[in-house]
Amino acid sequence: MMDPTGSPRTSNGSSLSPPRSYLIFMRIMSKRRTWVCLFVAVYAILLASSWNFLTSVLSWYKLQYTSSPSPSRLPAVYASVVLGAVFGAMSMVAAAAVAVPAVMVIWISVVVLLAFFGKSRRVLVVEARKITREVFGFVFKVLLKEGNAVAAVCAVLGYFILIRKDFDSI
């Protein structure tokens, strides 16, 4: 059945073309600038939401350092590990926001290539599931390694900054 504009209609009378808002949304999300802005926005939101936690850790460290008669380095280790863990987790979440569209493009490309090679639908579904598992496993491992590297660097730098600040105040 055709409507007066010439586009096909389904049996319930709705048009087959997607709504205009969906098309605008897809056009916006297909831009690289959008994903860069999304990465920056996610990282900024994470940083802003964890700011109170970071300041509470630093104030706890300051209280521990000033209240003890013989200052120990153990609070500096604890504070630097917590700060490193927070920054590592934040970097993993922000990197995941960028990795999702890249993974989707890779997955779609591989599935389309498999379809071009004449795989049947059943085989294509099985292969797509295997590929999905492999790709997300690989991305998770990379995100975990990068998050751990950021956490380690932040922990070491935080420790030396806290110790240096303590020696400067003596």
PDB file of N, CA, C and O in Angstrom, residues 29 31-43 46 90-106 136 139 143 146:
ATOM      1  N   MET A  29      26.008  11.622  15.855  1.00  0.00           N
ATOM      2  CA  MET A  29      26.850  10.596  16.459  1.00  0.00           C
ATOM      3  C   MET A  29      27.863  10.004  15.485  1.00  0.00           C
ATOM      4  O   MET A  29      28.790   9.323  15.899  1.00  0.00           O
ATOM      5  N   LYS A  31      29.935  11.729  13.727  1.00  0.00           N
ATOM      6  CA  LYS A  31      31.074  12.643  13.616  1.00  0.00           C
ATOM      7  C   LYS A  31      32.144  12.288  14.641  1.00  0.00           C
ATOM      8  O   LYS A  31      31.855  11.936  15.782  1.00  0.00           O
ATOM      9  N   ARG A  32      33.403  12.401  14.246  1.00  0.00           N
ATOM     10  CA  ARG A  32      34.516  12.128  15.148  1.00  0.00           C
ATOM     11  C   ARG A  32      34.576  13.157  16.272  1.00  0.00           C
ATOM     12  O   ARG A  32      34.891  12.832  17.410  1.00  0.00           O
ATOM     13  N   ARG A  33      34.230  14.408  15.950  1.00  0.00           N
ATOM     14  CA  ARG A  33      34.236  15.455  16.983  1.00  0.00           C
ATOM     15  C   ARG A  33      33.289  15.115  18.117  1.00  0.00           C
ATOM     16  O   ARG A  33      33.557  15.416  19.275  1.00  0.00           O
ATOM     17  N   THR A  34      32.182  14.496  17.795  1.00  0.00           N
ATOM     18  CA  THR A  34      31.212  14.123  18.824  1.00  0.00           C
ATOM     19  C   THR A  34      31.832  13.153  19.812  1.00  0.00           C
ATOM     20  O   THR A  34      31.668  13.295  21.025  1.00  0.00           O
ATOM     21  N   TRP A  35      32.575  12.178  19.309  1.00  0.00           N
ATOM     22  CA  TRP A  35      33.171  11.193  20.203  1.00  0.00           C
ATOM     23  C   TRP A  35      34.321  11.784  21.010  1.00  0.00           C
ATOM     24  O   TRP A  35      34.535  11.400  22.169  1.00  0.00           O
ATOM     25  N   VAL A  36      35.055  12.718  20.439  1.00  0.00           N
ATOM     26  CA  VAL A  36      36.098  13.398  21.205  1.00  0.00           C
ATOM     27  C   VAL A  36      35.464  14.222  22.321  1.00  0.00           C
ATOM     28  O   VAL A  36      35.915  14.194  23.467  1.00  0.00           O
ATOM     29  N   CYS A  37      34.401  14.935  21.999  1.00  0.00           N
ATOM     30  CA  CYS A  37      33.698  15.710  23.022  1.00  0.00           C
ATOM     31  C   CYS A  37      33.098  14.794  24.080  1.00  0.00           C
ATOM     32  O   CYS A  37      33.105  15.131  25.268  1.00  0.00           O
ATOM     33  N   LEU A  38      32.605  13.640  23.674  1.00  0.00           N
ATOM     34  CA  LEU A  38      32.064  12.681  24.629  1.00  0.00           C
ATOM     35  C   LEU A  38      33.156  12.177  25.565  1.00  0.00           C
ATOM     36  O   LEU A  38      32.942  12.070  26.783  1.00  0.00           O
ATOM     37  N   PHE A  39      34.332  11.897  25.017  1.00  0.00           N
ATOM     38  CA  PHE A  39      35.468  11.463  25.843  1.00  0.00           C
ATOM     39  C   PHE A  39      35.828  12.537  26.868  1.00  0.00           C
ATOM     40  O   PHE A  39      35.991  12.249  28.053  1.00  0.00           O
ATOM     41  N   VAL A  40      35.953  13.764  26.420  1.00  0.00           N
ATOM     42  CA  VAL A  40      36.300  14.860  27.326  1.00  0.00           C
ATOM     43  C   VAL A  40      35.206  15.068  28.374  1.00  0.00           C
ATOM     44  O   VAL A  40      35.489  15.278  29.554  1.00  0.00           O
ATOM     45  N   ALA A  41      33.950  14.981  27.957  1.00  0.00           N
ATOM     46  CA  ALA A  41      32.839  15.172  28.891  1.00  0.00           C
ATOM     47  C   ALA A  41      32.807  14.073  29.947  1.00  0.00           C
ATOM     48  O   ALA A  41      32.623  14.354  31.138  1.00  0.00           O
ATOM     49  N   VAL A  42      33.003  12.831  29.534  1.00  0.00           N
ATOM     50  CA  VAL A  42      33.004  11.724  30.496  1.00  0.00           C
ATOM     51  C   VAL A  42      34.163  11.883  31.475  1.00  0.00           C
ATOM     52  O   VAL A  42      33.990  11.723  32.691  1.00  0.00           O
ATOM     53  N   TYR A  43      35.327  12.220  30.975  1.00  0.00           N
ATOM     54  CA  TYR A  43      36.474  12.401  31.862  1.00  0.00           C
ATOM     55  C   TYR A  43      36.247  13.568  32.811  1.00  0.00           C
ATOM     56  O   TYR A  43      36.578  13.490  33.987  1.00  0.00           O
ATOM     57  N   LEU A  46      33.733  12.496  35.491  1.00  0.00           N
ATOM     58  CA  LEU A  46      34.383  11.607  36.446  1.00  0.00           C
ATOM     59  C   LEU A  46      35.304  12.369  37.391  1.00  0.00           C
ATOM     60  O   LEU A  46      35.335  12.119  38.597  1.00  0.00           O
ATOM     61  N   MET A  90      39.274   6.131  36.568  1.00  0.00           N
ATOM     62  CA  MET A  90      38.737   7.205  35.722  1.00  0.00           C
ATOM     63  C   MET A  90      39.261   7.104  34.300  1.00  0.00           C
ATOM     64  O   MET A  90      38.511   7.300  33.343  1.00  0.00           O
ATOM     65  N   SER A  91      40.529   6.788  34.140  1.00  0.00           N
ATOM     66  CA  SER A  91      41.073   6.688  32.789  1.00  0.00           C
ATOM     67  C   SER A  91      40.488   5.490  32.048  1.00  0.00           C
ATOM     68  O   SER A  91      40.266   5.559  30.838  1.00  0.00           O
ATOM     69  N   MET A  92      40.200   4.402  32.756  1.00  0.00           N
ATOM     70  CA  MET A  92      39.588   3.240  32.107  1.00  0.00           C
ATOM     71  C   MET A  92      38.173   3.559  31.630  1.00  0.00           C
ATOM     72  O   MET A  92      37.797   3.182  30.514  1.00  0.00           O
ATOM     73  N   VAL A  93      37.398   4.259  32.442  1.00  0.00           N
ATOM     74  CA  VAL A  93      36.030   4.594  32.045  1.00  0.00           C
ATOM     75  C   VAL A  93      36.034   5.568  30.871  1.00  0.00           C
ATOM     76  O   VAL A  93      35.260   5.429  29.924  1.00  0.00           O
ATOM     77  N   ALA A  94      36.919   6.559  30.919  1.00  0.00           N
ATOM     78  CA  ALA A  94      36.985   7.518  29.821  1.00  0.00           C
ATOM     79  C   ALA A  94      37.463   6.851  28.524  1.00  0.00           C
ATOM     80  O   ALA A  94      36.952   7.155  27.444  1.00  0.00           O
ATOM     81  N   ALA A  95      38.416   5.936  28.634  1.00  0.00           N
ATOM     82  CA  ALA A  95      38.880   5.227  27.437  1.00  0.00           C
ATOM     83  C   ALA A  95      37.801   4.288  26.902  1.00  0.00           C
ATOM     84  O   ALA A  95      37.700   4.087  25.687  1.00  0.00           O
ATOM     85  N   ALA A  96      36.990   3.735  27.776  1.00  0.00           N
ATOM     86  CA  ALA A  96      35.895   2.875  27.323  1.00  0.00           C
ATOM     87  C   ALA A  96      34.881   3.667  26.513  1.00  0.00           C
ATOM     88  O   ALA A  96      34.286   3.139  25.566  1.00  0.00           O
ATOM     89  N   ALA A  97      34.687   4.939  26.864  1.00  0.00           N
ATOM     90  CA  ALA A  97      33.754   5.774  26.103  1.00  0.00           C
ATOM     91  C   ALA A  97      34.230   5.968  24.665  1.00  0.00           C
ATOM     92  O   ALA A  97      33.414   6.125  23.758  1.00  0.00           O
ATOM     93  N   VAL A  98      35.520   5.940  24.470  1.00  0.00           N
ATOM     94  CA  VAL A  98      36.063   6.082  23.116  1.00  0.00           C
ATOM     95  C   VAL A  98      36.150   4.728  22.420  1.00  0.00           C
ATOM     96  O   VAL A  98      35.968   4.627  21.203  1.00  0.00           O
ATOM     97  N   ALA A  99      36.379   3.670  23.173  1.00  0.00           N
ATOM     98  CA  ALA A  99      36.569   2.344  22.580  1.00  0.00           C
ATOM     99  C   ALA A  99      35.274   1.751  22.038  1.00  0.00           C
ATOM    100  O   ALA A  99      35.313   0.969  21.089  1.00  0.00           O
ATOM    101  N   VAL A 100      34.144   2.113  22.598  1.00  0.00           N
ATOM    102  CA  VAL A 100      32.873   1.517  22.176  1.00  0.00           C
ATOM    103  C   VAL A 100      32.592   1.747  20.684  1.00  0.00           C
ATOM    104  O   VAL A 100      32.304   0.788  19.966  1.00  0.00           O
ATOM    105  N   PRO A 101      32.673   2.979  20.169  1.00  0.00           N
ATOM    106  CA  PRO A 101      32.401   3.133  18.738  1.00  0.00           C
ATOM    107  C   PRO A 101      33.435   2.435  17.854  1.00  0.00           C
ATOM    108  O   PRO A 101      33.088   1.908  16.790  1.00  0.00           O
ATOM    109  N   ALA A 102      34.683   2.408  18.288  1.00  0.00           N
ATOM    110  CA  ALA A 102      35.714   1.731  17.499  1.00  0.00           C
ATOM    111  C   ALA A 102      35.448   0.232  17.430  1.00  0.00           C
ATOM    112  O   ALA A 102      35.584  -0.390  16.370  1.00  0.00           O
ATOM    113  N   VAL A 103      35.043  -0.342  18.537  1.00  0.00           N
ATOM    114  CA  VAL A 103      34.733  -1.768  18.566  1.00  0.00           C
ATOM    115  C   VAL A 103      33.533  -2.066  17.678  1.00  0.00           C
ATOM    116  O   VAL A 103      33.508  -3.073  16.960  1.00  0.00           O
ATOM    117  N   MET A 104      32.543  -1.208  17.710  1.00  0.00           N
ATOM    118  CA  MET A 104      31.361  -1.428  16.875  1.00  0.00           C
ATOM    119  C   MET A 104      31.708  -1.384  15.391  1.00  0.00           C
ATOM    120  O   MET A 104      31.213  -2.191  14.605  1.00  0.00           O
ATOM    121  N   VAL A 105      32.573  -0.458  15.001  1.00  0.00           N
ATOM    122  CA  VAL A 105      32.977  -0.373  13.592  1.00  0.00           C
ATOM    123  C   VAL A 105      33.741  -1.626  13.180  1.00  0.00           C
ATOM    124  O   VAL A 105      33.510  -2.189  12.105  1.00  0.00           O
ATOM    125  N   ILE A 106      34.627  -2.088  14.025  1.00  0.00           N
ATOM    126  CA  ILE A 106      35.389  -3.297  13.720  1.00  0.00           C
ATOM    127  C   ILE A 106      34.454  -4.495  13.610  1.00  0.00           C
ATOM    128  O   ILE A 106      34.551  -5.299  12.668  1.00  0.00           O
ATOM    129  N   PHE A 136      35.634  -7.987  22.472  1.00  0.00           N
ATOM    130  CA  PHE A 136      35.410  -7.378  23.782  1.00  0.00           C
ATOM    131  C   PHE A 136      36.411  -7.879  24.818  1.00  0.00           C
ATOM    132  O   PHE A 136      36.819  -7.127  25.706  1.00  0.00           O
ATOM    133  N   VAL A 139      39.560  -5.834  24.067  1.00  0.00           N
ATOM    134  CA  VAL A 139      39.394  -4.443  24.500  1.00  0.00           C
ATOM    135  C   VAL A 139      39.444  -4.349  26.018  1.00  0.00           C
ATOM    136  O   VAL A 139      40.069  -3.449  26.581  1.00  0.00           O
ATOM    137  N   LEU A 143      42.090  -2.127  28.109  1.00  0.00           N
ATOM    138  CA  LEU A 143      41.629  -1.114  29.069  1.00  0.00           C
ATOM    139  C   LEU A 143      42.173  -1.395  30.461  1.00  0.00           C
ATOM    140  O   LEU A 143      42.574  -0.470  31.180  1.00  0.00           O
ATOM    141  N   GLU A 146      45.934  -0.464  30.496  1.00  0.00           N
ATOM    142  CA  GLU A 146      46.134   0.980  30.499  1.00  0.00           C
ATOM    143  C   GLU A 146      45.705   1.597  31.830  1.00  0.00           C
ATOM    144  O   GLU A 146      46.363   2.501  32.340  1.00  0.00           O
TER     145      GLU A 146
END
